[in-house]
Amino acid sequence: MGLLEKKVGVVFGVANKRSIAWAIAQAWAREGAHLAFTYQGERLKENVAELAGTFGTDTLLMPCDVTQDDQIQLVFNEIRKRYGKLHLLLHSVAFAPREALEGRFLDTSRDAFRVALDVSTYSLVALARAAAPLMTEGGSILTLTYYGAEKVIPHYNVMGVAKAALEASVRYLAYDLGPQRIRVNAISAGPVNTLAARGISGFLEMLKHYEAKSPLRRNVAPEELGATGLFLASDGAAAITGQVIYVDCGYQIMGM
Ligand code: NAP
């Protein structure tokens, strides 16, 4: 029997087969979870439908821009109607305007700051609040963060600030939801070549730097993020909540 047999999950943040969300969704599905997927706009629908379709033609697929409360509510209403409950939620969503991911953090506009924090941080709070009433058998909420939350990574700029707020949100949500046996954790992933990552100026340099400097002398593979995502969703992690787990080939321990 799979580790996630009889569990129902919802995944936010699959854009294409390179998405970290896809690696984690595959690991969850392989262990028996039944998954629903959302996509941001019509532009991505076909891509996500094709990927989600590999789990069967009855896979629930809905649009959801995470800045829109009405769309969030529609997703959870549909999950309630179809399954009546929920166990797993993957939040793998982030965005900042491109101009905010180059040059100086000092020059971040009020609007870019607001958008980055709304899409990348507040969305976790909004999704957790909508999911919690359905997690009547306990649950696991998982988000993705990055080391730029705690140290300066040139060009990561406002995303670093958004991730710092995301990691703090993980702790506050873990405290609020703990009594309902809902765990909230974050994976801090080393750089992975995805659509979102390519928006960061100098991203390919980051990949090279990790390969040269991390203790394991390589970059993380998407399947390894999937494996940690599976662990955090499973009963093996039943006493782990409010944590940021580094899956970065050890880079986080380095001072130089
Ligand atoms: P990705 O494949 O581009 O996924 C990012 C997802 O966020 C996309 O599906 C994107 O949809 C979605 N998104 C953006 N704005 C949204 C909105 N308003 N509503 C709903 N969805 C929205 O890139 P990824 O690298 O896998 O990113 C997933 C997560 O991992 C992010 O939180 C990222 O910060 C984090 N992370 C990535 C790395 C890395 O090196 N790749 C490292 C550490 C952490 P659209 O394409 O339509 O915008």
Short mmCIF file of C-alpha atoms and ligand atoms in Angstrom, two decimals:
data_model
loop_
_atom_site.label_atom_id
_atom_site.label_comp_id
_atom_site.label_asym_id
_atom_site.label_seq_id
_atom_site.Cartn_x
_atom_site.Cartn_y
_atom_site.Cartn_z
CA MET A 1 0.00 0.00 0.00
CA GLY A 2 1.26 3.48 -0.92
CA LEU A 3 2.27 5.99 1.76
CA LEU A 4 -0.49 8.40 0.69
CA GLU A 5 -3.23 5.89 -0.14
CA LYS A 6 -6.75 7.38 0.35
CA LYS A 7 -5.34 10.91 0.67
CA VAL A 8 -6.81 13.75 -1.37
CA GLY A 9 -4.50 16.58 -2.38
CA VAL A 10 -4.59 19.84 -4.32
CA VAL A 11 -1.63 21.25 -6.20
CA PHE A 12 -1.09 24.95 -7.01
CA GLY A 13 1.84 25.88 -9.27
CA VAL A 14 2.27 23.41 -12.11
CA ALA A 15 3.20 25.41 -15.22
CA ASN A 16 4.97 22.65 -17.15
CA LYS A 17 6.89 19.41 -16.68
CA ARG A 18 9.90 21.28 -15.26
CA SER A 19 7.85 22.82 -12.43
CA ILE A 20 8.87 21.81 -8.92
CA ALA A 21 5.14 21.31 -8.24
CA TRP A 22 5.06 18.63 -10.93
CA ALA A 23 7.97 16.72 -9.36
CA ILE A 24 6.23 16.73 -5.98
CA ALA A 25 2.81 15.91 -7.46
CA GLN A 26 4.28 12.88 -9.24
CA ALA A 27 5.83 11.63 -6.00
CA TRP A 28 2.53 12.09 -4.16
CA ALA A 29 0.53 10.34 -6.90
CA ARG A 30 2.98 7.44 -7.09
CA GLU A 31 2.24 6.74 -3.42
CA GLY A 32 -1.49 6.65 -4.01
CA ALA A 33 -2.69 10.24 -3.43
CA HIS A 34 -5.64 11.42 -5.48
CA LEU A 35 -4.75 14.91 -6.76
CA ALA A 36 -6.59 17.96 -8.08
CA PHE A 37 -4.68 20.63 -10.02
CA THR A 38 -5.10 24.33 -10.64
CA TYR A 39 -3.59 26.58 -13.31
CA GLN A 40 -3.32 30.34 -13.40
CA GLY A 41 -4.69 31.31 -16.79
CA GLU A 42 -5.95 29.93 -20.10
CA ARG A 43 -2.36 30.22 -21.40
CA LEU A 44 -1.32 27.30 -19.19
CA LYS A 45 -4.50 25.25 -19.27
CA GLU A 46 -3.48 22.93 -22.08
CA ASN A 47 -0.06 22.20 -20.54
CA VAL A 48 -1.44 21.43 -17.11
CA ALA A 49 -4.39 19.45 -18.53
CA GLU A 50 -1.97 17.22 -20.42
CA LEU A 51 0.17 16.59 -17.33
CA ALA A 52 -2.77 16.15 -14.95
CA GLY A 53 -4.43 13.86 -17.50
CA THR A 54 -1.65 11.30 -16.97
CA PHE A 55 -3.35 10.53 -13.62
CA GLY A 56 -6.67 9.72 -15.29
CA THR A 57 -9.34 11.57 -17.23
CA ASP A 58 -11.41 12.35 -14.13
CA THR A 59 -8.64 14.50 -12.56
CA LEU A 60 -10.10 17.75 -11.24
CA LEU A 61 -8.53 20.72 -13.01
CA MET A 62 -9.58 24.30 -12.23
CA PRO A 63 -8.37 27.81 -12.96
CA CYS A 64 -7.06 29.73 -9.97
CA ASP A 65 -5.23 33.01 -9.84
CA VAL A 66 -4.16 32.95 -6.19
CA THR A 67 -4.64 36.72 -5.88
CA GLN A 68 -8.40 36.24 -6.45
CA ASP A 69 -10.36 35.17 -3.37
CA ASP A 70 -13.43 34.20 -5.41
CA GLN A 71 -11.38 31.81 -7.55
CA ILE A 72 -9.80 30.26 -4.44
CA GLN A 73 -13.25 29.73 -2.96
CA LEU A 74 -14.53 28.07 -6.14
CA VAL A 75 -11.64 25.58 -6.06
CA PHE A 76 -12.30 24.53 -2.47
CA ASN A 77 -16.09 24.44 -3.02
CA GLU A 78 -15.51 22.00 -5.87
CA ILE A 79 -13.15 19.86 -3.76
CA ARG A 80 -15.78 19.75 -1.02
CA LYS A 81 -18.44 18.72 -3.54
CA ARG A 82 -16.31 16.00 -5.16
CA TYR A 83 -14.38 14.54 -2.23
CA GLY A 84 -15.85 16.06 0.95
CA LYS A 85 -12.35 16.30 2.46
CA LEU A 86 -8.74 17.20 1.82
CA HIS A 87 -5.40 16.00 3.27
CA LEU A 88 -2.63 17.60 1.22
CA LEU A 89 -2.02 21.07 -0.19
CA LEU A 90 0.99 22.06 -2.27
CA HIS A 91 1.67 25.80 -2.67
CA SER A 92 4.38 26.18 -5.31
CA VAL A 93 3.60 29.64 -6.56
CA ALA A 94 5.68 32.81 -6.75
CA PHE A 95 5.88 35.91 -8.88
CA ALA A 96 7.60 39.28 -8.94
CA PRO A 97 7.68 41.74 -11.82
CA ARG A 98 10.78 41.13 -13.93
CA GLU A 99 12.22 44.62 -13.35
CA ALA A 100 12.26 43.89 -9.61
CA LEU A 101 14.54 40.87 -10.15
CA GLU A 102 17.44 42.82 -11.57
CA GLY A 103 19.35 45.88 -10.41
CA ARG A 104 19.08 47.15 -6.84
CA PHE A 105 16.58 46.06 -4.18
CA LEU A 106 16.62 49.72 -3.16
CA ASP A 107 14.74 50.57 -6.34
CA THR A 108 11.83 48.17 -5.76
CA SER A 109 8.60 50.03 -6.47
CA ARG A 110 5.67 49.98 -4.05
CA ASP A 111 3.65 48.16 -6.66
CA ALA A 112 6.28 45.46 -7.36
CA PHE A 113 6.64 44.90 -3.59
CA ARG A 114 2.86 44.58 -3.18
CA VAL A 115 2.46 42.18 -6.12
CA ALA A 116 5.41 39.97 -5.07
CA LEU A 117 4.17 39.65 -1.49
CA ASP A 118 0.54 39.14 -2.55
CA VAL A 119 1.22 36.37 -5.09
CA SER A 120 4.13 34.67 -3.34
CA THR A 121 3.31 35.04 0.37
CA TYR A 122 -0.24 36.06 1.22
CA SER A 123 -1.52 33.36 -1.14
CA LEU A 124 -0.29 30.69 1.29
CA VAL A 125 -2.35 32.23 4.07
CA ALA A 126 -5.43 32.50 1.85
CA LEU A 127 -5.11 28.89 0.61
CA ALA A 128 -4.47 27.51 4.10
CA ARG A 129 -7.55 29.29 5.46
CA ALA A 130 -9.72 27.89 2.67
CA ALA A 131 -8.26 24.38 2.98
CA ALA A 132 -8.37 24.00 6.76
CA PRO A 133 -12.14 23.36 7.10
CA LEU A 134 -11.77 20.44 4.66
CA MET A 135 -8.79 18.91 6.49
CA THR A 136 -11.00 17.20 9.03
CA GLU A 137 -8.69 14.16 9.26
CA GLY A 138 -5.58 16.30 9.73
CA GLY A 139 -3.42 17.48 6.87
CA SER A 140 -0.12 18.59 5.44
CA ILE A 141 0.44 21.96 3.79
CA LEU A 142 3.69 22.39 1.90
CA THR A 143 5.25 25.46 0.30
CA LEU A 144 8.49 26.21 -1.57
CA THR A 145 11.01 28.76 -0.42
CA TYR A 146 14.58 29.79 -1.18
CA TYR A 147 17.76 30.70 0.73
CA GLY A 148 17.43 34.31 -0.49
CA ALA A 149 15.00 34.65 2.45
CA GLU A 150 17.89 34.71 4.92
CA LYS A 151 20.99 35.78 2.97
CA VAL A 152 21.48 38.29 0.18
CA ILE A 153 21.44 36.64 -3.23
CA PRO A 154 22.16 39.32 -5.84
CA HIS A 155 19.09 40.00 -8.05
CA TYR A 156 16.73 37.90 -5.90
CA ASN A 157 15.75 41.19 -4.26
CA VAL A 158 12.05 41.50 -3.40
CA MET A 159 11.59 37.72 -3.80
CA GLY A 160 13.97 37.28 -0.86
CA VAL A 161 11.78 39.55 1.23
CA ALA A 162 8.67 37.68 0.07
CA LYS A 163 10.28 34.33 0.99
CA ALA A 164 11.31 35.63 4.42
CA ALA A 165 7.67 36.57 5.03
CA LEU A 166 6.62 33.19 3.62
CA GLU A 167 8.86 31.31 6.06
CA ALA A 168 7.49 33.35 8.98
CA SER A 169 3.97 32.65 7.70
CA VAL A 170 4.74 28.92 7.74
CA ARG A 171 5.54 29.17 11.47
CA TYR A 172 2.44 31.21 12.36
CA LEU A 173 0.18 28.95 10.29
CA ALA A 174 1.74 25.87 11.89
CA TYR A 175 0.88 27.30 15.31
CA ASP A 176 -2.70 28.18 14.37
CA LEU A 177 -3.44 24.89 12.60
CA GLY A 178 -1.52 22.48 14.86
CA PRO A 179 -4.52 21.78 17.13
CA GLN A 180 -6.39 20.52 14.02
CA ARG A 181 -3.48 18.17 13.26
CA ILE A 182 -2.64 20.21 10.17
CA ARG A 183 1.11 20.53 9.61
CA VAL A 184 2.67 23.37 7.63
CA ASN A 185 6.23 23.15 6.28
CA ALA A 186 8.47 24.62 3.61
CA ILE A 187 11.11 23.08 1.39
CA SER A 188 13.98 25.46 0.70
CA ALA A 189 15.10 24.24 -2.70
CA GLY A 190 18.45 24.80 -4.33
CA PRO A 191 18.21 26.36 -7.80
CA VAL A 192 16.25 24.40 -10.42
CA ASN A 193 16.00 25.47 -14.04
CA THR A 194 12.28 26.33 -14.31
CA LEU A 195 10.21 29.04 -15.97
CA ALA A 196 10.06 31.15 -12.79
CA ALA A 197 13.79 30.74 -12.12
CA ARG A 198 14.72 31.98 -15.59
CA GLY A 199 13.08 35.29 -14.71
CA ILE A 200 15.87 35.94 -12.19
CA SER A 201 18.73 37.86 -13.73
CA GLY A 202 21.94 35.76 -13.61
CA PHE A 203 20.13 32.52 -12.75
CA LEU A 204 22.46 30.29 -14.79
CA GLU A 205 25.38 31.66 -12.77
CA MET A 206 23.58 30.48 -9.63
CA LEU A 207 23.44 26.94 -10.96
CA LYS A 208 27.18 27.00 -11.66
CA HIS A 209 27.95 28.50 -8.25
CA TYR A 210 26.03 25.78 -6.37
CA GLU A 211 27.72 23.10 -8.41
CA ALA A 212 31.14 24.49 -7.50
CA LYS A 213 30.52 25.40 -3.85
CA SER A 214 27.88 23.11 -2.30
CA PRO A 215 29.18 20.20 -0.18
CA LEU A 216 27.70 17.68 -2.62
CA ARG A 217 29.23 19.60 -5.59
CA ARG A 218 26.09 19.44 -7.69
CA ASN A 219 22.60 20.87 -8.06
CA VAL A 220 19.46 19.31 -6.66
CA ALA A 221 17.38 17.08 -8.97
CA PRO A 222 13.61 17.63 -9.20
CA GLU A 223 12.99 14.00 -8.10
CA GLU A 224 14.86 14.78 -4.87
CA LEU A 225 12.46 17.64 -4.17
CA GLY A 226 9.66 15.18 -4.93
CA ALA A 227 11.07 12.70 -2.42
CA THR A 228 11.28 15.31 0.36
CA GLY A 229 7.79 16.57 -0.54
CA LEU A 230 6.55 13.02 -0.17
CA PHE A 231 8.26 12.59 3.20
CA LEU A 232 6.77 15.83 4.55
CA ALA A 233 3.29 14.79 3.38
CA SER A 234 3.58 11.31 4.89
CA ASP A 235 3.13 10.01 8.43
CA GLY A 236 6.91 9.75 8.70
CA ALA A 237 6.85 13.51 9.24
CA ALA A 238 3.86 13.41 11.63
CA ALA A 239 5.73 15.39 14.31
CA ILE A 240 7.32 17.92 11.95
CA THR A 241 5.61 21.28 11.53
CA GLY A 242 6.59 24.92 11.06
CA GLN A 243 9.95 23.92 9.57
CA VAL A 244 12.03 24.99 6.62
CA ILE A 245 13.83 21.92 5.25
CA TYR A 246 16.85 22.61 3.02
CA VAL A 247 17.04 20.44 -0.07
CA ASP A 248 20.00 22.19 -1.63
CA CYS A 249 22.93 19.74 -1.67
CA GLY A 250 24.08 21.32 1.60
CA TYR A 251 24.69 24.81 0.25
CA GLN A 252 22.96 26.45 3.26
CA ILE A 253 25.68 25.39 5.70
CA MET A 254 28.44 27.22 3.81
CA GLY A 255 29.92 30.51 5.00
CA MET A 256 32.11 30.89 1.97
P1 NAP B 1 7.33 27.48 -12.21
O1 NAP B 1 7.30 26.16 -12.86
O2 NAP B 1 7.37 28.67 -13.11
O3 NAP B 1 6.13 27.59 -11.18
C1 NAP B 1 5.69 28.81 -10.64
C2 NAP B 1 4.20 28.76 -10.67
O4 NAP B 1 3.60 29.89 -10.01
C3 NAP B 1 3.67 28.76 -12.10
O5 NAP B 1 2.75 27.72 -12.26
C4 NAP B 1 3.01 30.12 -12.16
O6 NAP B 1 2.02 30.26 -13.13
C5 NAP B 1 2.46 30.22 -10.77
N1 NAP B 1 1.91 31.55 -10.50
C6 NAP B 1 2.48 32.76 -10.62
N2 NAP B 1 1.59 33.73 -10.32
C7 NAP B 1 0.43 33.10 -9.99
C8 NAP B 1 -0.86 33.53 -9.59
N3 NAP B 1 -1.16 34.83 -9.43
N4 NAP B 1 -1.82 32.59 -9.34
C9 NAP B 1 -1.55 31.29 -9.48
N5 NAP B 1 -0.36 30.81 -9.85
C10 NAP B 1 0.62 31.71 -10.11
O7 NAP B 1 8.62 27.63 -11.28
P2 NAP B 1 9.15 26.81 -10.01
O8 NAP B 1 10.61 27.10 -9.95
O9 NAP B 1 8.68 25.40 -10.07
O10 NAP B 1 8.47 27.60 -8.80
C11 NAP B 1 7.69 26.97 -7.81
C12 NAP B 1 8.05 27.49 -6.43
O11 NAP B 1 9.37 27.05 -6.10
C13 NAP B 1 8.05 29.01 -6.30
O12 NAP B 1 7.54 29.37 -5.04
C14 NAP B 1 9.54 29.33 -6.34
O13 NAP B 1 9.85 30.56 -5.72
C15 NAP B 1 10.07 28.15 -5.57
N6 NAP B 1 11.50 27.91 -5.70
C16 NAP B 1 12.06 27.75 -6.93
C17 NAP B 1 13.43 27.53 -7.03
C18 NAP B 1 14.06 27.37 -8.37
O14 NAP B 1 15.29 27.51 -8.45
N7 NAP B 1 13.33 27.06 -9.41
C19 NAP B 1 14.22 27.46 -5.87
C20 NAP B 1 13.62 27.61 -4.63
C21 NAP B 1 12.25 27.85 -4.55
P3 NAP B 1 2.41 31.23 -14.40
O15 NAP B 1 3.48 30.54 -15.17
O16 NAP B 1 1.12 31.38 -15.12
O17 NAP B 1 2.89 32.55 -13.84
#
